[in-house]
Amino acid sequence: MPPIRIVLCRPSHPGNIGAAARAMKAMGLADLRLVQPERFPAPEAQWMATSAVDVLERATVHETLHDAIHDCVAAFALSARSREWSPQVLDVRSAAAQAVEMNDRVAFVFGNEAAGLTNEEMFACQYLVHIPANPEFSSLNLAQAVQVVAYEVRMCVDPAMPFSRVEKRATVEDLEGLYAHLEEAAVATGFMTPQSRLRERWRRLFSRVPALAREEVNILRGLLKALMSGRHPRDEPRE
Ligand code: SAH
C-alpha cells in the first residue's frame, strides 16, 4: 500500500478515533495523525479499535494541521458540504486514484464531527473531496467517511478478491484435450456424426466461459470417461 496518511482534525469522540483506526487497518493503512483531539488516549478509542490498537498506539498527536501534513506532497480535504470557494473538487474515487498514482506520502484530512473542517483547514489542502451521498443528508459519521476513503484507496491498489480460490487456469492444451474427449464421446455414442458442426458449437460455448479452471476441465473429462466406460456413478463416487 502507498504511504497514505489519515488526519483527523479536532475529533470530539474518542470512539470515532478508534473506529477510524479499525477502518484503516482493515484496508491496509497505518499512518494516523490527530490534530488537537478532545480526548486521547481514551478507553473508548481502544474499544472501538479492537485489533487495530497498534494503529492507535502509533498515532501521533499534533498541535496544528500544518504540523500533521507538512511532509506530505499533497493533502486532500474531506467535506460533506460544498463550499463557495474551495480548492479543486474531486469525488472520492478520483481522489483515491490520484493519491495512489502519486505513489508518495499524501494525506486525507477529515473535520470535526459537528462542525467539519474550517475554511483555513480546507485551504491548507490542495483538493476538496466529496463522498457522493444523499443531498438532503450528506454527512457521514467521521469513521465511516475514513472507511470509504480507505476502501477506495484499496480498490485502486488491490482490487483482487481475497476470497476467491486461486485456481490454475486451463491452458489451450487442456481445452483441446476436452474438445477431443467430447468428440470421442459424442461419436462413440452416435450422438454426433464425424461431419457434424457440433465441435464448433462447443468451442463457442466454452469460449464464453471466462477463466475456466484446469480442475473444471478435468471434472468434465472425468465425467466423460466414466460415462464412456459405462460405470454407474453411484458404484464409485468421485471424490
Ligand atoms: N457536520 C459536518 C460534517 C461532519 S462529519 C459538516 O457539515 O461539515 C465529519 C467529517 O467526516 C467531515 O468533516 C468530513 O471530513 C467527513 N465527511 C462526512 N461526510 C462526508 C461526505 N459526504 N463527503 C466527504 N467527507 C465527509
Tab-separated table of C-alpha atoms and ligand atoms in Angstrom:
chain	number	residue	atom	x	y	z
A	1	MET	CA	0.000	0.000	0.000
A	2	PRO	CA	1.245	3.538	-0.702
A	3	PRO	CA	2.155	5.648	2.356
A	4	ILE	CA	-1.263	7.253	2.751
A	5	ARG	CA	-1.913	9.232	5.921
A	6	ILE	CA	-5.238	9.830	7.614
A	7	VAL	CA	-5.500	13.078	9.585
A	8	LEU	CA	-8.407	13.760	11.944
A	9	CYS	CA	-8.833	17.426	12.863
A	10	ARG	CA	-10.191	18.115	16.332
A	11	PRO	CA	-12.164	14.858	16.720
A	12	SER	CA	-14.526	15.121	19.700
A	13	HIS	CA	-15.415	11.461	20.209
A	14	PRO	CA	-12.535	9.112	21.053
A	15	GLY	CA	-14.720	6.221	19.854
A	16	ASN	CA	-14.512	7.667	16.347
A	17	ILE	CA	-10.714	7.723	16.544
A	18	GLY	CA	-10.715	4.014	17.399
A	19	ALA	CA	-13.244	3.205	14.680
A	20	ALA	CA	-11.145	5.159	12.180
A	21	ALA	CA	-8.052	3.156	13.181
A	22	ARG	CA	-10.010	-0.049	12.628
A	23	ALA	CA	-11.305	1.155	9.255
A	24	MET	CA	-7.731	1.964	8.232
A	25	LYS	CA	-6.149	-1.289	9.369
A	26	ALA	CA	-8.822	-3.381	7.647
A	27	MET	CA	-7.847	-1.692	4.374
A	28	GLY	CA	-4.089	-1.845	4.978
A	29	LEU	CA	-3.430	1.754	6.079
A	30	ALA	CA	-1.478	2.537	9.236
A	31	ASP	CA	-0.455	6.201	9.393
A	32	LEU	CA	-2.928	8.051	11.655
A	33	ARG	CA	-2.429	11.643	12.867
A	34	LEU	CA	-4.646	13.532	15.271
A	35	VAL	CA	-4.797	17.305	15.420
A	36	GLN	CA	-5.947	18.560	18.831
A	37	PRO	CA	-8.174	15.599	19.719
A	38	GLU	CA	-10.579	16.458	22.522
A	39	ARG	CA	-9.578	13.328	24.460
A	40	PHE	CA	-6.816	10.904	23.520
A	41	PRO	CA	-5.668	8.323	24.523
A	42	ALA	CA	-9.036	7.120	25.766
A	43	PRO	CA	-10.605	3.745	26.572
A	44	GLU	CA	-13.428	4.308	24.033
A	45	ALA	CA	-10.829	4.600	21.285
A	46	GLN	CA	-9.302	1.280	22.313
A	47	TRP	CA	-12.684	-0.448	22.460
A	48	MET	CA	-13.656	0.725	19.014
A	49	ALA	CA	-10.266	-0.074	17.502
A	50	THR	CA	-10.462	-3.746	18.570
A	51	SER	CA	-7.452	-5.406	16.919
A	52	ALA	CA	-6.287	-2.156	15.364
A	53	VAL	CA	-4.899	-0.829	18.672
A	54	ASP	CA	-1.438	-0.938	17.097
A	55	VAL	CA	-2.563	1.791	14.666
A	56	LEU	CA	-3.823	3.820	17.648
A	57	GLU	CA	-0.631	3.308	19.580
A	58	ARG	CA	1.408	4.605	16.659
A	59	ALA	CA	-0.934	7.575	16.057
A	60	THR	CA	0.730	10.912	16.735
A	61	VAL	CA	-0.912	13.995	18.232
A	62	HIS	CA	-0.256	17.418	16.697
A	63	GLU	CA	-0.934	20.980	17.725
A	64	THR	CA	-1.616	22.198	14.168
A	65	LEU	CA	-2.772	20.717	10.861
A	66	HIS	CA	0.376	22.079	9.241
A	67	ASP	CA	2.453	20.033	11.655
A	68	ALA	CA	0.498	16.882	10.686
A	69	ILE	CA	0.838	17.292	6.911
A	70	HIS	CA	3.970	19.415	6.323
A	71	ASP	CA	5.987	16.475	4.958
A	72	CYS	CA	3.253	15.315	2.524
A	73	VAL	CA	3.379	16.002	-1.216
A	74	ALA	CA	-0.392	16.556	-1.333
A	75	ALA	CA	-3.329	16.848	1.039
A	76	PHE	CA	-6.964	16.026	0.272
A	77	ALA	CA	-9.587	17.690	2.481
A	78	LEU	CA	-12.819	15.761	3.021
A	79	SER	CA	-16.021	17.726	3.285
A	80	ALA	CA	-19.684	16.763	3.407
A	81	ARG	CA	-20.644	20.263	2.260
A	82	SER	CA	-19.865	22.026	-0.980
A	83	ARG	CA	-18.246	25.400	-0.460
A	84	GLU	CA	-18.460	28.577	-2.436
A	85	TRP	CA	-14.681	28.876	-2.548
A	86	SER	CA	-12.524	25.815	-2.335
A	87	PRO	CA	-9.505	24.053	-3.785
A	88	GLN	CA	-10.118	21.766	-6.768
A	89	VAL	CA	-13.111	19.491	-6.084
A	90	LEU	CA	-12.868	15.727	-6.640
A	91	ASP	CA	-15.148	12.828	-5.908
A	92	VAL	CA	-13.649	10.268	-3.540
A	93	ARG	CA	-12.952	7.681	-6.251
A	94	SER	CA	-10.935	10.068	-8.404
A	95	ALA	CA	-9.154	11.408	-5.321
A	96	ALA	CA	-8.114	7.890	-4.281
A	97	ALA	CA	-6.854	7.200	-7.822
A	98	GLN	CA	-4.814	10.424	-7.838
A	99	ALA	CA	-3.417	9.756	-4.388
A	100	VAL	CA	-2.342	6.231	-5.323
A	101	GLU	CA	-0.852	7.430	-8.599
A	102	MET	CA	1.303	9.975	-6.739
A	103	ASN	CA	2.904	6.982	-5.008
A	104	ASP	CA	4.285	9.253	-2.322
A	105	ARG	CA	3.261	10.499	1.117
A	106	VAL	CA	-0.209	12.036	0.801
A	107	ALA	CA	-2.787	12.913	3.456
A	108	PHE	CA	-6.563	12.698	3.627
A	109	VAL	CA	-7.794	15.288	6.116
A	110	PHE	CA	-11.098	14.947	7.988
A	111	GLY	CA	-13.027	17.509	10.025
A	112	ASN	CA	-14.639	17.617	13.415
A	113	GLU	CA	-17.861	15.587	13.849
A	114	ALA	CA	-20.107	18.579	14.463
A	115	ALA	CA	-18.516	21.413	12.543
A	116	GLY	CA	-16.486	19.734	9.784
A	117	LEU	CA	-13.300	21.400	8.533
A	118	THR	CA	-12.742	25.131	8.923
A	119	ASN	CA	-12.013	27.103	5.751
A	120	GLU	CA	-8.469	27.538	6.943
A	121	GLU	CA	-8.008	23.775	7.334
A	122	MET	CA	-9.553	23.183	3.900
A	123	PHE	CA	-7.259	25.721	2.228
A	124	ALA	CA	-4.235	24.066	3.809
A	125	CYS	CA	-5.057	21.219	1.387
A	126	GLN	CA	-4.793	21.140	-2.423
A	127	TYR	CA	-8.003	19.244	-3.107
A	128	LEU	CA	-11.519	19.137	-1.695
A	129	VAL	CA	-13.005	15.647	-1.741
A	130	HIS	CA	-16.658	14.771	-1.641
A	131	ILE	CA	-18.208	11.377	-0.937
A	132	PRO	CA	-21.351	11.304	-3.067
A	133	ALA	CA	-24.360	10.991	-0.735
A	134	ASN	CA	-27.990	11.900	-0.212
A	135	PRO	CA	-28.145	15.668	-0.913
A	136	GLU	CA	-30.622	16.026	1.956
A	137	PHE	CA	-28.321	14.257	4.406
A	138	SER	CA	-24.796	14.086	3.109
A	139	SER	CA	-22.918	13.920	6.383
A	140	LEU	CA	-21.374	10.530	7.139
A	141	ASN	CA	-20.056	9.548	10.524
A	142	LEU	CA	-16.379	10.512	10.725
A	143	ALA	CA	-15.018	6.933	10.949
A	144	GLN	CA	-17.341	5.801	8.164
A	145	ALA	CA	-16.019	8.578	5.934
A	146	VAL	CA	-12.498	7.300	6.733
A	147	GLN	CA	-13.683	3.806	5.792
A	148	VAL	CA	-14.933	4.935	2.392
A	149	VAL	CA	-11.639	6.683	1.600
A	150	ALA	CA	-9.542	3.730	2.786
A	151	TYR	CA	-11.687	1.327	0.751
A	152	GLU	CA	-11.376	3.411	-2.406
A	153	VAL	CA	-7.615	3.548	-1.937
A	154	ARG	CA	-7.511	-0.196	-1.517
A	155	MET	CA	-9.606	-0.765	-4.620
A	156	CYS	CA	-7.063	1.258	-6.629
A	157	VAL	CA	-4.174	-0.784	-5.318
A	158	ASP	CA	-5.582	-4.278	-4.888
A	159	PRO	CA	-8.974	-4.924	-6.427
A	160	ALA	CA	-8.384	-8.696	-6.309
A	161	MET	CA	-10.999	-10.667	-4.447
A	162	PRO	CA	-9.221	-12.246	-1.485
A	163	PHE	CA	-11.969	-14.831	-1.059
A	164	SER	CA	-11.842	-16.365	-4.500
A	165	ARG	CA	-9.732	-19.504	-4.561
A	166	VAL	CA	-6.677	-19.137	-6.714
A	167	GLU	CA	-7.032	-21.912	-9.235
A	168	LYS	CA	-4.758	-22.918	-12.067
A	169	ARG	CA	-6.260	-21.676	-15.290
A	170	ALA	CA	-6.938	-24.149	-18.081
A	171	THR	CA	-4.469	-23.832	-20.958
A	172	VAL	CA	-5.184	-24.145	-24.681
A	173	GLU	CA	-3.842	-27.674	-24.441
A	174	ASP	CA	-6.308	-28.538	-21.638
A	175	LEU	CA	-9.171	-27.182	-23.709
A	176	GLU	CA	-8.082	-29.060	-26.813
A	177	GLY	CA	-7.984	-32.229	-24.701
A	178	LEU	CA	-11.546	-31.566	-23.564
A	179	TYR	CA	-12.773	-30.908	-27.117
A	180	ALA	CA	-11.159	-34.116	-28.369
A	181	HIS	CA	-12.678	-36.036	-25.483
A	182	LEU	CA	-16.155	-34.564	-26.154
A	183	GLU	CA	-15.836	-35.516	-29.790
A	184	GLU	CA	-14.736	-39.028	-28.961
A	185	ALA	CA	-17.695	-39.481	-26.598
A	186	ALA	CA	-20.178	-37.881	-28.977
A	187	VAL	CA	-19.074	-40.082	-31.898
A	188	ALA	CA	-18.837	-43.260	-29.784
A	189	THR	CA	-22.407	-42.833	-28.545
A	190	GLY	CA	-23.697	-41.993	-32.008
A	191	PHE	CA	-24.760	-38.565	-30.789
A	192	MET	CA	-22.671	-36.943	-33.474
A	193	THR	CA	-21.546	-37.906	-36.932
A	194	PRO	CA	-17.903	-37.144	-37.817
A	195	GLN	CA	-19.128	-34.453	-40.249
A	196	SER	CA	-21.220	-32.654	-37.629
A	197	ARG	CA	-20.673	-28.984	-36.773
A	198	LEU	CA	-21.155	-29.728	-33.096
A	199	ARG	CA	-17.467	-29.288	-32.431
A	200	GLU	CA	-17.714	-25.621	-33.417
A	201	ARG	CA	-20.708	-25.201	-31.157
A	202	TRP	CA	-18.917	-26.393	-28.034
A	203	ARG	CA	-15.821	-24.404	-28.871
A	204	ARG	CA	-18.104	-21.378	-28.978
A	205	LEU	CA	-19.804	-22.428	-25.769
A	206	PHE	CA	-16.535	-22.773	-23.829
A	207	SER	CA	-15.116	-19.569	-25.318
A	208	ARG	CA	-17.876	-17.746	-23.428
A	209	VAL	CA	-16.663	-19.066	-20.055
A	210	PRO	CA	-14.107	-16.639	-18.685
A	211	ALA	CA	-11.132	-18.091	-16.810
A	212	LEU	CA	-12.025	-21.753	-16.960
A	213	ALA	CA	-10.049	-23.633	-14.312
A	214	ARG	CA	-7.954	-26.677	-15.145
A	215	GLU	CA	-9.749	-28.604	-12.434
A	216	GLU	CA	-13.095	-27.807	-14.043
A	217	VAL	CA	-11.882	-29.181	-17.370
A	218	ASN	CA	-10.664	-32.277	-15.564
A	219	ILE	CA	-14.052	-32.778	-13.897
A	220	LEU	CA	-15.788	-32.718	-17.289
A	221	ARG	CA	-13.243	-35.094	-18.756
A	222	GLY	CA	-13.603	-37.423	-15.761
A	223	LEU	CA	-17.352	-37.427	-16.277
A	224	LEU	CA	-16.973	-38.247	-19.988
A	225	LYS	CA	-14.598	-41.049	-19.127
A	226	ALA	CA	-16.983	-42.507	-16.567
A	227	LEU	CA	-19.936	-42.291	-18.957
A	228	MET	CA	-17.972	-43.953	-21.729
A	229	SER	CA	-16.801	-46.793	-19.506
A	230	GLY	CA	-20.452	-47.477	-18.699
A	231	ARG	CA	-19.803	-47.305	-14.973
A	232	HIS	CA	-22.702	-46.242	-12.827
A	233	PRO	CA	-21.582	-43.104	-10.974
A	234	ARG	CA	-23.011	-44.443	-7.694
A	235	ASP	CA	-20.767	-47.519	-7.855
A	236	GLU	CA	-17.656	-45.443	-7.391
A	237	PRO	CA	-18.375	-41.960	-6.170
A	238	ARG	CA	-15.953	-39.364	-7.451
A	239	GLU	CA	-14.044	-37.610	-4.678
B	1	SAH	N1	-21.473	18.477	10.082
B	1	SAH	C1	-20.237	18.437	9.377
B	1	SAH	C2	-19.909	17.036	8.936
B	1	SAH	C3	-19.025	16.395	9.888
B	1	SAH	S1	-18.799	14.720	9.555
B	1	SAH	C4	-20.304	19.294	8.148
B	1	SAH	O1	-21.369	19.666	7.758
B	1	SAH	O2	-19.263	19.550	7.557
B	1	SAH	C5	-17.087	14.579	9.967
B	1	SAH	C6	-16.152	14.572	8.786
B	1	SAH	O3	-16.379	13.415	8.002
B	1	SAH	C7	-16.284	15.741	7.844
B	1	SAH	O4	-15.605	16.879	8.295
B	1	SAH	C8	-15.619	15.159	6.592
B	1	SAH	O5	-14.221	15.245	6.737
B	1	SAH	C9	-16.083	13.717	6.645
B	1	SAH	N2	-17.301	13.504	5.844
B	1	SAH	C10	-18.531	13.151	6.280
B	1	SAH	N3	-19.399	13.034	5.258
B	1	SAH	C11	-18.694	13.309	4.124
B	1	SAH	C12	-19.014	13.356	2.733
B	1	SAH	N4	-20.229	13.095	2.270
B	1	SAH	N5	-18.023	13.677	1.878
B	1	SAH	C13	-16.781	13.934	2.314
B	1	SAH	N6	-16.430	13.914	3.606
B	1	SAH	C14	-17.358	13.604	4.503
